[in-house]
Amino acid sequence: MALLVQKYGGTSVGTTERIKAIADKVKRFKERGDDIVVVVSAMSGETNRLIGLSKDIMEEPTPREMDVLVSTGEQVTIALLSMALNHAGCDAVSYTGAQVRITTNTAHTKARIVSIDEHNMRSDLDAGRVIVVAGFQGVDETGNITTLGRGGSDTTAVALAAALKADECQIYTDVDGVYTTDPRVVDNARRMEKITFEEMIEMASLGSKVLQIRAVEFAGKYAVPLRVLSSFTEGPGTLITIEDDGSMEQPAVSGIAFNRDEAKLTLVGVPDIPGVASKILRPISDENIEVDMIVQNVGLDKKTDFTFTVHRNDFKRAKSVLDEVCINLQAETSAGDNDIAKVSIVGVGMRSHAGVATKMFEVLSEEGINIQMISTSEIKISVVIDEKYLELAVRTLHSAFDLDDTKTVEES
Ligand code: ADP
Ligand code: ASP
Ligand code: MG
């Protein structure tokens, strides 16, 4: 008998038919003798619909009211799934985040979990009930509803698994595991049996939204066995593991991630004097805008071009801040580009393989794709390119680094 935390995402609970199918699936686990805690997302499209409603009222509602609004999506699904389980003859009880008592800090719309009271859940588990918990939401010390950021139900599931010391945290979704890249973009992407926490954190943070990055970090920190599986088909899915002992030959690149959510800003012809970088970025961070990649290059004329990327949602605000900085620093001009994308190759095997970056750049240049920015770490290389070449770049790199699923190629 195992204690399993199972999370079902938006498409898995997208209709009442799907909810009934999930109830049958959960019931089968329960009948096998496992204790089950289920975490659910809102029905697919619901969170976006709720955000849309708020925009009809005003552009920037207070984050507190946004949380009250968007947390309702998950409250619907916990009730419907509990009903479906009860209807199927399986004793189940729903919990909102506040009812569990998932306490978070007060950072509305991006709150972090501080503690979880497992006491109430334990007594229901001991009484043989399935527990159905609303993902994505918590409550702060004073009782305000909070949410954990988009995709946050993954983090709820991992956090509950850690608190309850579950045997496994299973993330059920609309693909049957973690693939070498998004299978919706590359047809012959390959499902991985295993991926290390380290690689999964990079993949998630570089744009592979199959798991929320904080969920992976949490699982790594608390050693929660984590698996991604399909809620539609049977199969082993992908296990997220600690790095193997080195006995296996690692491929240089194990996955490709990409992200269309960024925009690029450049300050051209800034006088090259100490303190310039901070003078450019300080007003940006004062506006609470996060910066991702940064490139600076000093020309022979002792002037610097300073380029950085921000989230696309922050582009307009960042550009107007930069326009002011441009005047204050007596730079030549400021420029912005919204039509960029970031493509990254990821792999712990890169550490022991030389020339991976060179190969990546060659492959892109053979396709005539211009690289606008580059950033590297021990286990990843990211480039910024024109968005219109994104899919071509991902497909070409996928095959150049031997990631294509040869079975699919032969069959097709
Ligand atoms: P859920 O609603 O279940 O949380 P998400 O839409 O958040 O599902 O995540 C699943 C999606 O992640 C898939 O449909 C797939 O398009 C996308 N995805 C992106 N990168 C990958 C990858 N490397 N492997 C698998 N899926 C990926
Ligand atoms: N419903 C939330 C979202 O769409 C949380 C989640 O699905 O994980 O982001
Ligand atoms: Mg998700």
Short mmCIF file of C-alpha atoms and ligand atoms in Angstrom, two decimals:
data_model
loop_
_atom_site.label_atom_id
_atom_site.label_comp_id
_atom_site.label_asym_id
_atom_site.label_seq_id
_atom_site.Cartn_x
_atom_site.Cartn_y
_atom_site.Cartn_z
CA MET A 1 0.00 0.00 0.00
CA ALA A 2 1.33 3.38 -1.00
CA LEU A 3 0.46 6.98 -0.27
CA LEU A 4 0.21 8.77 -3.59
CA VAL A 5 -0.36 12.44 -4.34
CA GLN A 6 -1.87 12.69 -7.82
CA LYS A 7 -2.27 16.02 -9.60
CA TYR A 8 -4.63 16.37 -12.56
CA GLY A 9 -4.14 19.45 -14.76
CA GLY A 10 -6.67 21.60 -16.63
CA THR A 11 -7.24 19.43 -19.71
CA SER A 12 -7.48 16.32 -17.54
CA VAL A 13 -10.49 17.87 -15.76
CA GLY A 14 -11.65 20.01 -18.70
CA THR A 15 -15.21 18.65 -18.91
CA THR A 16 -17.58 16.84 -16.56
CA GLU A 17 -17.00 13.72 -18.69
CA ARG A 18 -13.26 14.00 -18.05
CA ILE A 19 -13.92 14.55 -14.34
CA LYS A 20 -15.94 11.34 -14.23
CA ALA A 21 -13.13 9.50 -16.01
CA ILE A 22 -10.62 10.81 -13.46
CA ALA A 23 -12.93 9.71 -10.64
CA ASP A 24 -12.91 6.17 -12.09
CA LYS A 25 -9.14 6.23 -12.36
CA VAL A 26 -8.69 7.43 -8.77
CA LYS A 27 -11.19 4.85 -7.56
CA ARG A 28 -9.15 2.07 -9.19
CA PHE A 29 -6.03 3.20 -7.29
CA LYS A 30 -8.02 3.35 -4.09
CA GLU A 31 -9.39 -0.16 -4.63
CA ARG A 32 -5.84 -1.40 -5.12
CA GLY A 33 -5.27 -0.32 -1.53
CA ASP A 34 -3.41 2.96 -2.02
CA ASP A 35 -4.13 6.10 0.00
CA ILE A 36 -4.79 8.93 -2.42
CA VAL A 37 -4.58 12.69 -2.16
CA VAL A 38 -5.71 14.33 -5.39
CA VAL A 39 -4.76 17.88 -6.37
CA VAL A 40 -6.71 19.49 -9.20
CA SER A 41 -6.35 22.53 -11.42
CA ALA A 42 -9.21 24.62 -12.72
CA MET A 43 -10.98 23.26 -15.81
CA SER A 44 -8.89 24.12 -18.88
CA GLY A 45 -9.27 27.73 -20.01
CA GLU A 46 -11.00 28.73 -16.77
CA THR A 47 -8.12 30.66 -15.19
CA ASN A 48 -7.64 32.61 -18.44
CA ARG A 49 -11.38 33.27 -18.60
CA LEU A 50 -11.34 34.67 -15.07
CA ILE A 51 -8.34 36.88 -15.81
CA GLY A 52 -10.21 38.12 -18.91
CA LEU A 53 -13.22 39.07 -16.79
CA SER A 54 -11.02 41.15 -14.53
CA LYS A 55 -9.55 42.97 -17.55
CA ASP A 56 -13.09 43.93 -18.57
CA ILE A 57 -13.30 45.83 -15.29
CA MET A 58 -9.85 47.38 -15.07
CA GLU A 59 -6.31 46.98 -16.45
CA GLU A 60 -4.55 46.38 -13.13
CA PRO A 61 -6.83 45.14 -10.36
CA THR A 62 -5.29 44.76 -6.92
CA PRO A 63 -3.39 41.47 -6.61
CA ARG A 64 -5.49 40.60 -3.55
CA GLU A 65 -8.74 40.69 -5.54
CA MET A 66 -7.09 38.83 -8.44
CA ASP A 67 -6.34 35.97 -6.05
CA VAL A 68 -9.90 35.93 -4.72
CA LEU A 69 -11.07 35.72 -8.33
CA VAL A 70 -8.71 33.19 -9.91
CA SER A 71 -8.76 30.79 -6.96
CA THR A 72 -12.45 30.10 -7.68
CA GLY A 73 -11.53 27.95 -10.70
CA GLU A 74 -9.99 25.24 -8.54
CA GLN A 75 -12.85 25.38 -6.04
CA VAL A 76 -15.23 24.28 -8.79
CA THR A 77 -13.14 21.25 -9.75
CA ILE A 78 -12.58 19.98 -6.20
CA ALA A 79 -16.33 19.95 -5.61
CA LEU A 80 -17.14 18.30 -8.95
CA LEU A 81 -14.45 15.63 -8.59
CA SER A 82 -15.48 14.84 -5.01
CA MET A 83 -19.07 14.49 -6.19
CA ALA A 84 -17.99 12.23 -9.04
CA LEU A 85 -15.99 10.06 -6.62
CA ASN A 86 -18.88 9.85 -4.17
CA HIS A 87 -21.22 9.01 -7.05
CA ALA A 88 -18.86 6.22 -8.08
CA GLY A 89 -19.08 4.84 -4.53
CA CYS A 90 -15.73 6.16 -3.35
CA ASP A 91 -15.73 8.21 -0.16
CA ALA A 92 -14.11 11.57 -0.91
CA VAL A 93 -13.90 15.01 0.63
CA SER A 94 -12.84 18.32 -0.92
CA TYR A 95 -10.46 20.84 0.65
CA THR A 96 -9.65 24.39 -0.40
CA GLY A 97 -6.09 25.54 0.29
CA ALA A 98 -7.34 27.42 3.35
CA GLN A 99 -9.15 24.33 4.68
CA VAL A 100 -6.00 22.22 4.51
CA ARG A 101 -4.23 25.19 5.85
CA ILE A 102 -1.61 25.71 3.22
CA THR A 103 -0.06 28.84 4.65
CA THR A 104 1.82 31.13 2.29
CA ASN A 105 3.44 34.52 2.48
CA THR A 106 1.37 37.50 1.33
CA ALA A 107 2.96 37.90 -2.13
CA HIS A 108 -0.39 37.83 -3.93
CA THR A 109 -0.41 36.11 -7.38
CA LYS A 110 3.06 34.64 -6.74
CA ALA A 111 2.90 33.51 -3.11
CA ARG A 112 5.31 31.00 -1.63
CA ILE A 113 4.27 28.18 0.66
CA VAL A 114 5.45 28.64 4.23
CA SER A 115 3.84 25.65 5.94
CA ILE A 116 1.26 22.91 5.49
CA ASP A 117 -0.86 21.51 8.28
CA GLU A 118 -1.27 17.82 7.50
CA HIS A 119 -3.40 17.12 10.56
CA ASN A 120 -6.88 17.42 8.98
CA MET A 121 -5.85 15.47 5.90
CA ARG A 122 -4.39 12.67 8.02
CA SER A 123 -7.63 12.07 9.88
CA ASP A 124 -9.60 11.84 6.61
CA LEU A 125 -6.95 9.56 5.11
CA ASP A 126 -7.08 7.34 8.19
CA ALA A 127 -10.86 7.18 7.78
CA GLY A 128 -10.29 5.77 4.28
CA ARG A 129 -11.35 8.85 2.32
CA VAL A 130 -9.86 10.22 -0.87
CA ILE A 131 -8.84 13.82 -0.32
CA VAL A 132 -9.35 16.29 -3.17
CA VAL A 133 -7.35 19.48 -2.70
CA ALA A 134 -7.58 22.70 -4.73
CA GLY A 135 -4.23 23.37 -6.37
CA PHE A 136 -2.62 26.77 -6.89
CA GLN A 137 -4.07 28.38 -3.74
CA GLY A 138 -3.23 29.02 -0.13
CA VAL A 139 -3.94 31.45 2.63
CA ASP A 140 -1.70 33.98 4.34
CA GLU A 141 -1.33 34.38 8.10
CA THR A 142 -4.24 36.76 8.31
CA GLY A 143 -6.61 34.67 6.19
CA ASN A 144 -6.24 36.35 2.79
CA ILE A 145 -6.55 33.95 -0.15
CA THR A 146 -3.30 33.75 -2.12
CA THR A 147 -2.24 31.98 -5.33
CA LEU A 148 1.09 30.45 -6.28
CA GLY A 149 1.62 31.73 -9.84
CA ARG A 150 0.51 30.19 -13.16
CA GLY A 151 0.93 26.43 -13.22
CA GLY A 152 1.03 26.49 -9.41
CA SER A 153 -1.04 23.34 -8.88
CA ASP A 154 2.12 21.36 -9.61
CA THR A 155 3.74 23.05 -6.63
CA THR A 156 0.73 22.35 -4.40
CA ALA A 157 1.00 18.67 -5.28
CA VAL A 158 4.72 18.43 -4.57
CA ALA A 159 4.37 20.39 -1.33
CA LEU A 160 1.59 18.10 -0.10
CA ALA A 161 3.66 15.06 -1.07
CA ALA A 162 6.59 16.45 0.93
CA ALA A 163 4.40 17.27 3.96
CA LEU A 164 2.72 13.85 3.95
CA LYS A 165 5.95 12.01 3.05
CA ALA A 166 4.11 10.42 0.14
CA ASP A 167 5.66 7.52 -1.75
CA GLU A 168 5.32 9.37 -5.06
CA CYS A 169 3.96 12.61 -6.47
CA GLN A 170 2.33 11.90 -9.82
CA ILE A 171 1.62 14.78 -12.20
CA TYR A 172 -1.05 13.63 -14.67
CA THR A 173 -1.32 15.78 -17.76
CA ASP A 174 -2.14 15.71 -21.49
CA VAL A 175 1.22 14.25 -22.58
CA ASP A 176 2.61 10.92 -21.40
CA GLY A 177 5.81 12.25 -19.88
CA VAL A 178 8.60 14.75 -20.28
CA TYR A 179 9.87 14.83 -23.85
CA THR A 180 13.17 15.90 -25.37
CA THR A 181 11.25 19.01 -26.42
CA ASP A 182 7.60 20.08 -26.60
CA PRO A 183 5.96 17.25 -28.58
CA ARG A 184 3.44 19.74 -29.94
CA VAL A 185 6.25 21.47 -31.83
CA VAL A 186 8.49 18.57 -32.80
CA ASP A 187 6.53 15.50 -33.94
CA ASN A 188 9.35 13.09 -33.34
CA ALA A 189 10.31 14.34 -29.89
CA ARG A 190 11.12 11.41 -27.61
CA ARG A 191 9.69 10.63 -24.19
CA MET A 192 12.42 10.33 -21.58
CA GLU A 193 12.32 7.46 -19.08
CA LYS A 194 14.16 9.65 -16.60
CA ILE A 195 15.44 13.18 -16.32
CA THR A 196 17.56 14.64 -13.52
CA PHE A 197 16.15 17.34 -11.22
CA GLU A 198 18.94 19.61 -12.38
CA GLU A 199 17.99 19.26 -16.04
CA MET A 200 14.27 19.49 -15.33
CA ILE A 201 14.78 22.73 -13.41
CA GLU A 202 16.63 24.19 -16.41
CA MET A 203 14.03 22.92 -18.89
CA ALA A 204 11.18 24.35 -16.80
CA SER A 205 12.87 27.70 -16.21
CA LEU A 206 13.78 28.01 -19.91
CA GLY A 207 10.21 27.56 -21.05
CA SER A 208 9.07 23.89 -20.87
CA LYS A 209 5.83 24.45 -19.03
CA VAL A 210 5.12 20.78 -18.49
CA LEU A 211 6.11 21.34 -14.84
CA GLN A 212 6.14 24.56 -12.87
CA ILE A 213 9.76 25.31 -11.99
CA ARG A 214 9.04 25.76 -8.29
CA ALA A 215 7.46 22.33 -8.14
CA VAL A 216 10.69 20.79 -9.44
CA GLU A 217 12.83 22.83 -7.04
CA PHE A 218 10.61 21.81 -4.16
CA ALA A 219 10.75 18.14 -5.13
CA GLY A 220 14.54 18.29 -5.41
CA LYS A 221 14.91 20.01 -2.05
CA TYR A 222 12.65 17.57 -0.17
CA ALA A 223 13.60 14.47 -2.21
CA VAL A 224 10.02 13.89 -3.35
CA PRO A 225 9.86 11.14 -6.00
CA LEU A 226 8.20 12.96 -8.91
CA ARG A 227 6.68 11.46 -12.06
CA VAL A 228 4.93 12.99 -15.07
CA LEU A 229 2.27 10.79 -16.70
CA SER A 230 -0.71 10.97 -19.02
CA SER A 231 -4.21 11.07 -17.58
CA PHE A 232 -5.49 9.78 -20.92
CA THR A 233 -3.29 6.72 -21.54
CA GLU A 234 -1.49 4.12 -19.43
CA GLY A 235 2.31 4.12 -19.26
CA PRO A 236 5.32 4.64 -17.02
CA GLY A 237 5.69 8.37 -17.78
CA THR A 238 8.93 10.13 -16.86
CA LEU A 239 10.62 9.93 -13.47
CA ILE A 240 12.50 12.99 -12.24
CA THR A 241 15.58 11.67 -10.43
CA ILE A 242 18.76 12.75 -8.77
CA GLU A 243 21.78 12.75 -11.07
CA ASP A 244 23.01 9.28 -11.87
CA ASP A 245 26.33 8.09 -10.52
CA GLY A 246 28.19 8.73 -13.74
CA SER A 247 28.35 5.08 -14.71
CA MET A 248 26.15 5.78 -17.71
CA GLU A 249 27.43 7.68 -20.74
CA GLN A 250 25.41 10.90 -20.82
CA PRO A 251 24.46 12.46 -24.13
CA ALA A 252 25.75 16.02 -24.38
CA VAL A 253 22.27 17.43 -24.86
CA SER A 254 19.19 15.81 -23.38
CA GLY A 255 16.51 18.37 -24.14
CA ILE A 256 15.57 21.57 -25.90
CA ALA A 257 13.45 24.27 -24.30
CA PHE A 258 12.10 27.44 -25.82
CA ASN A 259 10.27 30.53 -24.72
CA ARG A 260 8.27 33.11 -26.62
CA ASP A 261 7.55 35.19 -23.53
CA GLU A 262 10.54 37.52 -23.69
CA ALA A 263 11.30 40.88 -25.27
CA LYS A 264 14.65 42.55 -25.88
CA LEU A 265 15.71 46.10 -25.03
CA THR A 266 18.94 47.88 -26.00
CA LEU A 267 20.54 51.10 -24.94
CA VAL A 268 22.89 52.13 -27.75
CA GLY A 269 26.03 54.22 -27.34
CA VAL A 270 26.20 54.57 -23.57
CA PRO A 271 29.38 56.27 -22.28
CA ASP A 272 31.57 53.47 -20.88
CA ILE A 273 32.12 54.56 -17.29
CA PRO A 274 31.89 52.62 -14.01
CA GLY A 275 28.38 52.27 -12.64
CA VAL A 276 26.59 52.41 -15.98
CA ALA A 277 25.11 48.89 -15.78
CA SER A 278 23.54 49.58 -12.41
CA LYS A 279 22.27 52.98 -13.55
CA ILE A 280 20.46 51.26 -16.42
CA LEU A 281 19.04 48.36 -14.43
CA ARG A 282 18.22 50.10 -11.14
CA PRO A 283 15.18 51.99 -12.51
CA ILE A 284 14.02 48.78 -14.21
CA SER A 285 14.15 46.77 -10.97
CA ASP A 286 12.56 49.68 -9.07
CA GLU A 287 9.57 49.07 -11.36
CA ASN A 288 9.57 45.42 -10.24
CA ILE A 289 10.54 44.26 -13.71
CA GLU A 290 12.66 41.13 -13.79
CA VAL A 291 15.58 40.98 -16.16
CA ASP A 292 16.72 37.70 -17.69
CA MET A 293 19.63 37.79 -20.15
CA ILE A 294 22.13 40.67 -20.20
CA VAL A 295 24.80 41.41 -22.79
CA GLN A 296 27.21 44.31 -22.74
CA ASN A 297 29.99 45.04 -25.15
CA VAL A 298 32.46 47.92 -25.13
CA GLY A 299 33.38 49.28 -28.56
CA LEU A 300 36.65 50.93 -29.56
CA ASP A 301 35.03 54.34 -29.19
CA LYS A 302 34.66 53.72 -25.41
CA LYS A 303 30.94 53.42 -25.79
CA THR A 304 28.81 50.51 -24.69
CA ASP A 305 25.74 48.86 -26.20
CA PHE A 306 23.75 47.37 -23.33
CA THR A 307 21.09 44.76 -24.15
CA PHE A 308 18.79 42.82 -21.84
CA THR A 309 15.57 40.82 -21.96
CA VAL A 310 12.40 41.10 -19.88
CA HIS A 311 9.05 39.30 -19.86
CA ARG A 312 6.91 40.39 -22.82
CA ASN A 313 4.19 41.60 -20.48
CA ASP A 314 6.69 44.08 -19.06
CA PHE A 315 8.00 45.25 -22.43
CA LYS A 316 6.06 48.52 -22.73
CA ARG A 317 6.82 49.60 -19.17
CA ALA A 318 10.48 48.66 -19.51
CA LYS A 319 10.78 50.57 -22.78
CA SER A 320 9.41 53.78 -21.31
CA VAL A 321 11.76 53.47 -18.31
CA LEU A 322 14.66 52.93 -20.70
CA ASP A 323 13.71 55.96 -22.78
CA GLU A 324 14.14 58.09 -19.69
CA VAL A 325 17.43 56.38 -18.76
CA CYS A 326 18.61 57.10 -22.31
CA ILE A 327 18.17 60.83 -21.78
CA ASN A 328 19.69 60.80 -18.28
CA LEU A 329 22.79 58.85 -19.35
CA GLN A 330 23.17 60.74 -22.62
CA ALA A 331 23.11 57.54 -24.61
CA GLU A 332 22.61 57.66 -28.38
CA THR A 333 19.27 55.87 -28.52
CA SER A 334 17.13 53.14 -26.96
CA ALA A 335 15.57 50.31 -28.95
CA GLY A 336 13.19 47.45 -28.28
CA ASP A 337 12.16 44.23 -30.01
CA ASN A 338 9.08 42.22 -29.12
CA ASP A 339 9.44 39.54 -31.81
CA ILE A 340 12.18 37.44 -30.31
CA ALA A 341 12.33 33.95 -28.88
CA LYS A 342 14.81 32.12 -26.69
CA VAL A 343 15.97 28.62 -27.58
CA SER A 344 18.05 26.60 -25.13
CA ILE A 345 19.81 23.28 -25.21
CA VAL A 346 20.07 21.53 -21.85
CA GLY A 347 22.06 18.56 -20.58
CA VAL A 348 24.20 17.51 -17.65
CA GLY A 349 26.36 15.71 -20.23
CA MET A 350 27.51 19.10 -21.56
CA ARG A 351 29.94 19.31 -18.67
CA SER A 352 32.05 16.55 -20.18
CA HIS A 353 31.61 17.35 -23.88
CA ALA A 354 33.60 20.13 -25.53
CA GLY A 355 32.36 22.04 -28.54
CA VAL A 356 28.65 21.81 -27.82
CA ALA A 357 28.20 25.58 -28.17
CA THR A 358 30.15 25.65 -31.44
CA LYS A 359 27.98 22.89 -32.83
CA MET A 360 24.81 24.72 -31.79
CA PHE A 361 25.96 27.95 -33.48
CA GLU A 362 27.02 26.10 -36.65
CA VAL A 363 23.69 24.31 -36.91
CA LEU A 364 21.79 27.58 -36.60
CA SER A 365 24.00 29.38 -39.09
CA GLU A 366 23.52 26.60 -41.66
CA GLU A 367 19.83 27.44 -41.51
CA GLY A 368 20.58 31.16 -41.90
CA ILE A 369 19.35 31.90 -38.37
CA ASN A 370 21.01 34.92 -36.82
CA ILE A 371 21.91 34.76 -33.11
CA GLN A 372 21.15 38.00 -31.29
CA MET A 373 22.20 37.10 -27.74
CA ILE A 374 23.93 34.17 -26.05
CA SER A 375 24.05 33.03 -22.46
CA THR A 376 25.59 29.89 -21.03
CA SER A 377 25.83 27.94 -17.80
CA GLU A 378 27.41 24.60 -16.99
CA ILE A 379 24.45 22.63 -18.29
CA LYS A 380 22.70 24.90 -20.77
CA ILE A 381 23.25 27.23 -23.71
CA SER A 382 20.55 29.76 -24.60
CA VAL A 383 20.31 31.96 -27.67
CA VAL A 384 17.90 34.72 -28.58
CA ILE A 385 16.72 34.63 -32.19
CA ASP A 386 14.01 36.17 -34.37
CA GLU A 387 10.71 34.60 -33.32
CA LYS A 388 9.81 33.60 -36.86
CA TYR A 389 12.68 31.08 -36.90
CA LEU A 390 11.82 29.50 -33.57
CA GLU A 391 10.24 26.26 -34.75
CA LEU A 392 12.88 25.76 -37.45
CA ALA A 393 15.63 26.26 -34.85
CA VAL A 394 14.08 23.82 -32.39
CA ARG A 395 13.54 21.11 -35.02
CA THR A 396 17.01 21.50 -36.51
CA LEU A 397 18.77 21.42 -33.14
CA HIS A 398 16.64 18.47 -32.06
CA SER A 399 17.85 16.38 -34.94
CA ALA A 400 21.44 17.70 -34.93
CA PHE A 401 21.85 16.63 -31.30
CA ASP A 402 20.43 13.14 -32.03
CA LEU A 403 17.26 13.60 -30.05
CA ASP A 404 14.79 12.52 -32.75
CA ASP A 405 12.72 9.46 -31.99
CA THR A 406 13.98 7.12 -34.69
CA LYS A 407 10.95 4.83 -34.32
CA THR A 408 8.62 7.67 -35.28
CA VAL A 409 10.84 8.59 -38.21
CA GLU A 410 10.84 5.02 -39.57
CA GLU A 411 7.10 4.64 -39.16
CA SER A 412 6.20 7.93 -40.78
P1 ADP B 1 -1.57 20.82 -17.26
O1 ADP B 1 -2.79 21.62 -17.63
O2 ADP B 1 -1.84 19.36 -17.12
O3 ADP B 1 -0.81 21.38 -16.10
P2 ADP B 1 0.34 22.01 -19.08
O4 ADP B 1 -0.27 22.58 -20.31
O5 ADP B 1 0.73 22.93 -18.00
O6 ADP B 1 -0.64 20.87 -18.55
O7 ADP B 1 1.65 21.14 -19.46
C1 ADP B 1 1.57 20.15 -20.43
C2 ADP B 1 2.06 20.70 -21.77
O8 ADP B 1 3.45 21.01 -21.67
C3 ADP B 1 2.00 19.72 -22.92
O9 ADP B 1 0.75 19.73 -23.54
C4 ADP B 1 3.14 20.19 -23.84
O10 ADP B 1 2.66 20.90 -24.96
C5 ADP B 1 3.94 21.14 -22.98
N1 ADP B 1 5.39 20.86 -22.98
C6 ADP B 1 6.36 21.80 -23.18
N2 ADP B 1 7.56 21.24 -23.15
C7 ADP B 1 7.38 19.91 -22.94
C8 ADP B 1 8.27 18.80 -22.82
N3 ADP B 1 9.61 18.94 -22.90
N4 ADP B 1 7.73 17.57 -22.59
C9 ADP B 1 6.39 17.41 -22.50
N5 ADP B 1 5.51 18.43 -22.61
C10 ADP B 1 5.99 19.67 -22.84
N1 ASP B 2 -5.24 27.09 -12.82
C1 ASP B 2 -3.93 27.67 -12.65
C2 ASP B 2 -3.36 28.07 -13.99
O1 ASP B 2 -4.02 27.94 -15.02
C3 ASP B 2 -2.99 26.75 -11.90
C4 ASP B 2 -2.67 25.46 -12.61
O2 ASP B 2 -3.36 25.02 -13.53
O3 ASP B 2 -1.68 24.82 -12.19
O4 ASP B 2 -2.26 28.57 -14.05
MG MG B 3 0.62 22.93 -15.90
#
